[in-house]
GROMACS .gro file of C-alpha atoms in nm:
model
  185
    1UNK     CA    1  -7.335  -2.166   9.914
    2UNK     CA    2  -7.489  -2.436   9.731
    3UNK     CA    3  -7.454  -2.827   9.821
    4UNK     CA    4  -7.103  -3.000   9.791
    5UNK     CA    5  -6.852  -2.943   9.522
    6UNK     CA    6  -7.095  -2.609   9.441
    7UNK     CA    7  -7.043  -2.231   9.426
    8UNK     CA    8  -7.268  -1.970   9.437
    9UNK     CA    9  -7.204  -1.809   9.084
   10UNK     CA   10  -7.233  -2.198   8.976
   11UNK     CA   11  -7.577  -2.247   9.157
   12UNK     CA   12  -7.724  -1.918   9.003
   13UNK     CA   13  -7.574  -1.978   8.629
   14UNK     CA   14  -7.567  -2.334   8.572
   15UNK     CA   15  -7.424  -2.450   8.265
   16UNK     CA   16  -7.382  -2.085   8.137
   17UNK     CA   17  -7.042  -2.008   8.375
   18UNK     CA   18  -6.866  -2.259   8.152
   19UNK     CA   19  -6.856  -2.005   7.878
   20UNK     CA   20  -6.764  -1.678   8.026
   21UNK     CA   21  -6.378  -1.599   8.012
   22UNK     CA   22  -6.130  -1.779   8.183
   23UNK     CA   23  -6.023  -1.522   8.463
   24UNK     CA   24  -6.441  -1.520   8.521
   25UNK     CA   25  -6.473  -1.844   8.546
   26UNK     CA   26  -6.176  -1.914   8.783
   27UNK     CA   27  -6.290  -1.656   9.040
   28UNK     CA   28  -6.629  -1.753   9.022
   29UNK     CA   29  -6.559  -2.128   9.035
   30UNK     CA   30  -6.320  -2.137   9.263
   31UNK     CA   31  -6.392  -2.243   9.650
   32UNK     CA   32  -6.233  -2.112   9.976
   33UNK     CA   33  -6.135  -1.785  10.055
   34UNK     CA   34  -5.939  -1.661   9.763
   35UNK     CA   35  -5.808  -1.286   9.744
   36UNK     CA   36  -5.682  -1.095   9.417
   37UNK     CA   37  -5.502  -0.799   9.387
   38UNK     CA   38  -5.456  -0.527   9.127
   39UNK     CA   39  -5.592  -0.125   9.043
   40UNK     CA   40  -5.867   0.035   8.966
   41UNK     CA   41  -5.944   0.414   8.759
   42UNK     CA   42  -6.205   0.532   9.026
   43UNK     CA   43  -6.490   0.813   8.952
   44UNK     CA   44  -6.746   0.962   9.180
   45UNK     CA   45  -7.040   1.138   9.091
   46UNK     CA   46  -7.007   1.513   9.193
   47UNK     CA   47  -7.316   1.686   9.335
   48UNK     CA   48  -7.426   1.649   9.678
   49UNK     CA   49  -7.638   1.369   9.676
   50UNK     CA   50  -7.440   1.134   9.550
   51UNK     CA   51  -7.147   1.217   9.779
   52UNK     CA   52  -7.352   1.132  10.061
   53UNK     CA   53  -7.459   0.805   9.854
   54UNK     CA   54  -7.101   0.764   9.808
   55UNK     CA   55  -7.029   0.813  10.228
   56UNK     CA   56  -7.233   0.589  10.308
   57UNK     CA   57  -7.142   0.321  10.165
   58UNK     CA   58  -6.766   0.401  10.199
   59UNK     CA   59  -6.699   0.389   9.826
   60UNK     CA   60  -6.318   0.480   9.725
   61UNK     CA   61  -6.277   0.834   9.629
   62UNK     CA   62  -6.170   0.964   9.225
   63UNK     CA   63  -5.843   0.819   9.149
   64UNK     CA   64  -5.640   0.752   8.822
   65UNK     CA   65  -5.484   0.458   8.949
   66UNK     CA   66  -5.546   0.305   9.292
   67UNK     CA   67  -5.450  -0.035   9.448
   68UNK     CA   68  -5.769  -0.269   9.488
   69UNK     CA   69  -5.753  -0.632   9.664
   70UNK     CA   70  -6.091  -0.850   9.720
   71UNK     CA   71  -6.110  -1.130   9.947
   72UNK     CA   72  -6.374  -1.330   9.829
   73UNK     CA   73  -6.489  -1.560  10.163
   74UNK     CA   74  -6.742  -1.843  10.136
   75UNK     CA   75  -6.998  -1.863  10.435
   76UNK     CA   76  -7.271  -2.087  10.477
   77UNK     CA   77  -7.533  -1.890  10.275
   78UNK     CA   78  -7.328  -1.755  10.036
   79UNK     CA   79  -7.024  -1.526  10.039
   80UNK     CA   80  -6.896  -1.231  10.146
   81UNK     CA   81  -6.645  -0.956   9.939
   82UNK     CA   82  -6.417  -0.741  10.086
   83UNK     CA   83  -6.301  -0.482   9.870
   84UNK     CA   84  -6.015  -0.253   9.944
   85UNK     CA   85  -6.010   0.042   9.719
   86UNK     CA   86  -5.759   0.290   9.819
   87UNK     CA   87  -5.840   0.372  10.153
   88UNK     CA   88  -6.178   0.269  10.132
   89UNK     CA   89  -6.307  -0.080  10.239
   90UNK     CA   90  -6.667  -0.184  10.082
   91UNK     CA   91  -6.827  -0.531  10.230
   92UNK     CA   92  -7.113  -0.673  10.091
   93UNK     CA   93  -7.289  -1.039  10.138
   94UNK     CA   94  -7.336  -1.208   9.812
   95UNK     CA   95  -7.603  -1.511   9.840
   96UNK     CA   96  -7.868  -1.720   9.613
   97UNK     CA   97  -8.201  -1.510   9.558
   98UNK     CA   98  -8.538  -1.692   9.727
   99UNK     CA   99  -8.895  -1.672   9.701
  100UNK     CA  100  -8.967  -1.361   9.477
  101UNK     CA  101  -8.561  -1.318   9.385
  102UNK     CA  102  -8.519  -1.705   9.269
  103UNK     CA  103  -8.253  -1.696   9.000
  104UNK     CA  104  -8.117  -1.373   9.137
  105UNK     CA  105  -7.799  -1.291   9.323
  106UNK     CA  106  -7.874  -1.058   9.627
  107UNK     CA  107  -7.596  -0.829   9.760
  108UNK     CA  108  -7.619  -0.673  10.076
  109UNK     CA  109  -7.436  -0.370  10.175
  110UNK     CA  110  -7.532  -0.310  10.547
  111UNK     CA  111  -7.928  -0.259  10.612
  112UNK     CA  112  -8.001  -0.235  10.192
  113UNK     CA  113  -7.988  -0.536   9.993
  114UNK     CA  114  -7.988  -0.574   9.590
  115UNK     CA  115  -8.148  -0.822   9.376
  116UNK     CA  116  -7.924  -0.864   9.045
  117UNK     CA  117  -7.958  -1.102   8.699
  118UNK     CA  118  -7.665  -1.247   8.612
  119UNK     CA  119  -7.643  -1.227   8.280
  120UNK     CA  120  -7.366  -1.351   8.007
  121UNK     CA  121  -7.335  -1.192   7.768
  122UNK     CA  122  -7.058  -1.251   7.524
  123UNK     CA  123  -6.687  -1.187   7.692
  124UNK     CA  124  -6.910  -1.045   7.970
  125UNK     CA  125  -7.119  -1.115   8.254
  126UNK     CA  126  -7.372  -0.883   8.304
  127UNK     CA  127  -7.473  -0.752   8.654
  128UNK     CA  128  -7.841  -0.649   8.564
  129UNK     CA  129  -8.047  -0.463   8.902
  130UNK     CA  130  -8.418  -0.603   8.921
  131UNK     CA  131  -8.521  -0.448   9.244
  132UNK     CA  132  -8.402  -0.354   9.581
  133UNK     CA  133  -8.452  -0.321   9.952
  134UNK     CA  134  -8.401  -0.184  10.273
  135UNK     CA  135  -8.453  -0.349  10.633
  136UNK     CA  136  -8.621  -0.637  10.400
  137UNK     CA  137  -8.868  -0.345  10.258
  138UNK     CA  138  -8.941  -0.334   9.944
  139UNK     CA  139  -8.837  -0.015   9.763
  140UNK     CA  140  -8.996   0.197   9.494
  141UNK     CA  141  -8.859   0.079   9.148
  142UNK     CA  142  -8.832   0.366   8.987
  143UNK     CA  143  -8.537   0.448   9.244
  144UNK     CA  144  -8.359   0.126   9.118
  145UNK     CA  145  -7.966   0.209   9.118
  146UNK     CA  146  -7.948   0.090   8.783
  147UNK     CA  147  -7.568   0.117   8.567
  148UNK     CA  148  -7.386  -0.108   8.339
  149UNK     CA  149  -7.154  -0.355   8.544
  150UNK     CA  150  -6.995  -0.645   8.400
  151UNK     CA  151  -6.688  -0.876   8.453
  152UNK     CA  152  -6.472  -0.975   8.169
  153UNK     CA  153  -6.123  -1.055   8.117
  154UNK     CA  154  -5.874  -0.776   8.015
  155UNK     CA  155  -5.526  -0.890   7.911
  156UNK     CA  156  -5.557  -1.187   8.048
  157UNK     CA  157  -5.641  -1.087   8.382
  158UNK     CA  158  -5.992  -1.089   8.592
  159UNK     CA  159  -6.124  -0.719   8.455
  160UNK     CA  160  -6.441  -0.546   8.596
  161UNK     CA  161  -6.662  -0.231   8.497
  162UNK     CA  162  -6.889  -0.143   8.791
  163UNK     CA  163  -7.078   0.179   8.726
  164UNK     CA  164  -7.348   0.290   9.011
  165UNK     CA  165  -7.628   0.541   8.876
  166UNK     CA  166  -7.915   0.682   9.073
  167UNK     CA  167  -8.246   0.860   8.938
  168UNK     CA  168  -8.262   1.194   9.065
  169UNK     CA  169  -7.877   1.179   9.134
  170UNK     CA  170  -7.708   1.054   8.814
  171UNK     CA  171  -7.352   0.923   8.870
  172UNK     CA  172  -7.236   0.783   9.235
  173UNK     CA  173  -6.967   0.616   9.126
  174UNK     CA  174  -6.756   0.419   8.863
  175UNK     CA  175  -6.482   0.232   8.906
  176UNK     CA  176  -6.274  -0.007   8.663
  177UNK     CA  177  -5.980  -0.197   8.683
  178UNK     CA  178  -5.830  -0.564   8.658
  179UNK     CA  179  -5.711  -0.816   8.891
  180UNK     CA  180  -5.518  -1.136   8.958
  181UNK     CA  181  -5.424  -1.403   9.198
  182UNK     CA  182  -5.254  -1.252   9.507
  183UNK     CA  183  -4.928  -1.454   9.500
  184UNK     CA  184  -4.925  -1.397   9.885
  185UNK     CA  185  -5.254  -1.560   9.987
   0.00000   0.00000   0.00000
């Protein structure tokens, strides 16, 4: 995404990717298809609802320690993250936000796409939802997944803190864990 020499996270942040941490920065300046490796402490939220949330869209099931690898993939509008969790494998599209979501990364996971501020924020970049769709429909705000997600660094390493909350549900799903350059790719 974004013209020659450019990334996406680049295109959407600007100067402000030059201050987040150093594992952030990498993976987020960083062009071609680049994969990482590492594990994750995985929670799920426990009542019926969000276990069908959770189904269906394949997210990794409660672990204490579980392998994770992401292969990050550049396309020609924008990018698209594979994420092995366990046994589970979660693909989303990641491109620049138009029109109404200018600014804005928009994820897509299947037919329901999310428009998210990137925000830094200290050691931390911020994943903030600002509205949502599905089939290109606009959907009701006040059933925003909403959660605190961020990217940081962690011992070094490329660390993340995704936590997925839905009114009327409550908890879908947290996971957190680090990761690093897979010396094999």
């Amino acid at each position: 995404m974004s013209g020659p020499g450019g990334t996406l996270y680049r295109a959407i942040l600007g100067p402000a990717l030059k201050a987040l941490p150093a594992p952030v920065r990498a993976l987020h300046a960083g062009t071609g298809t680049r994969r990482l490796t590492g594990s994750a402490r995985v929670r799920r939220g426990s009542g019926l609802p969000a276990r069908l949330l959770c189904a269906l869209f394949r997210f990794p099931e409660t672990a204490d320690d579980v392998p994770v690898s992401v292969t990050f993939a550049p396309e020609p509008r924008g990018e698209r993250w594979t994420r092995i969790i366990g046994r589970k494998t979660v693909v989303s599209f990641q491109s620049a936000g138009t029109g109404r979501d200018r600014g804005l990364l928009v994820e897509r996971f299947g037919l329901a796409a999310f428009a998210l501020a990137l925000i830094p924020d200290g050691d931390r970049l911020r994943f903030v939802p600002r509205r949502w769709s599905v089939l290109g429909l606009p959907m009701p705000g006040f059933l925003l997944p909403t959660g605190e997600s961020f990217e940081t660094e962690r011992d070094g390493l490329f660390a993340f803190d995704i936590t997925v909350q839905v009114p009327l549900v409550g908890l879908v799903v947290t996971y957190r864990g680090t990761l690093a350059p897979d010396p094999a790719a």
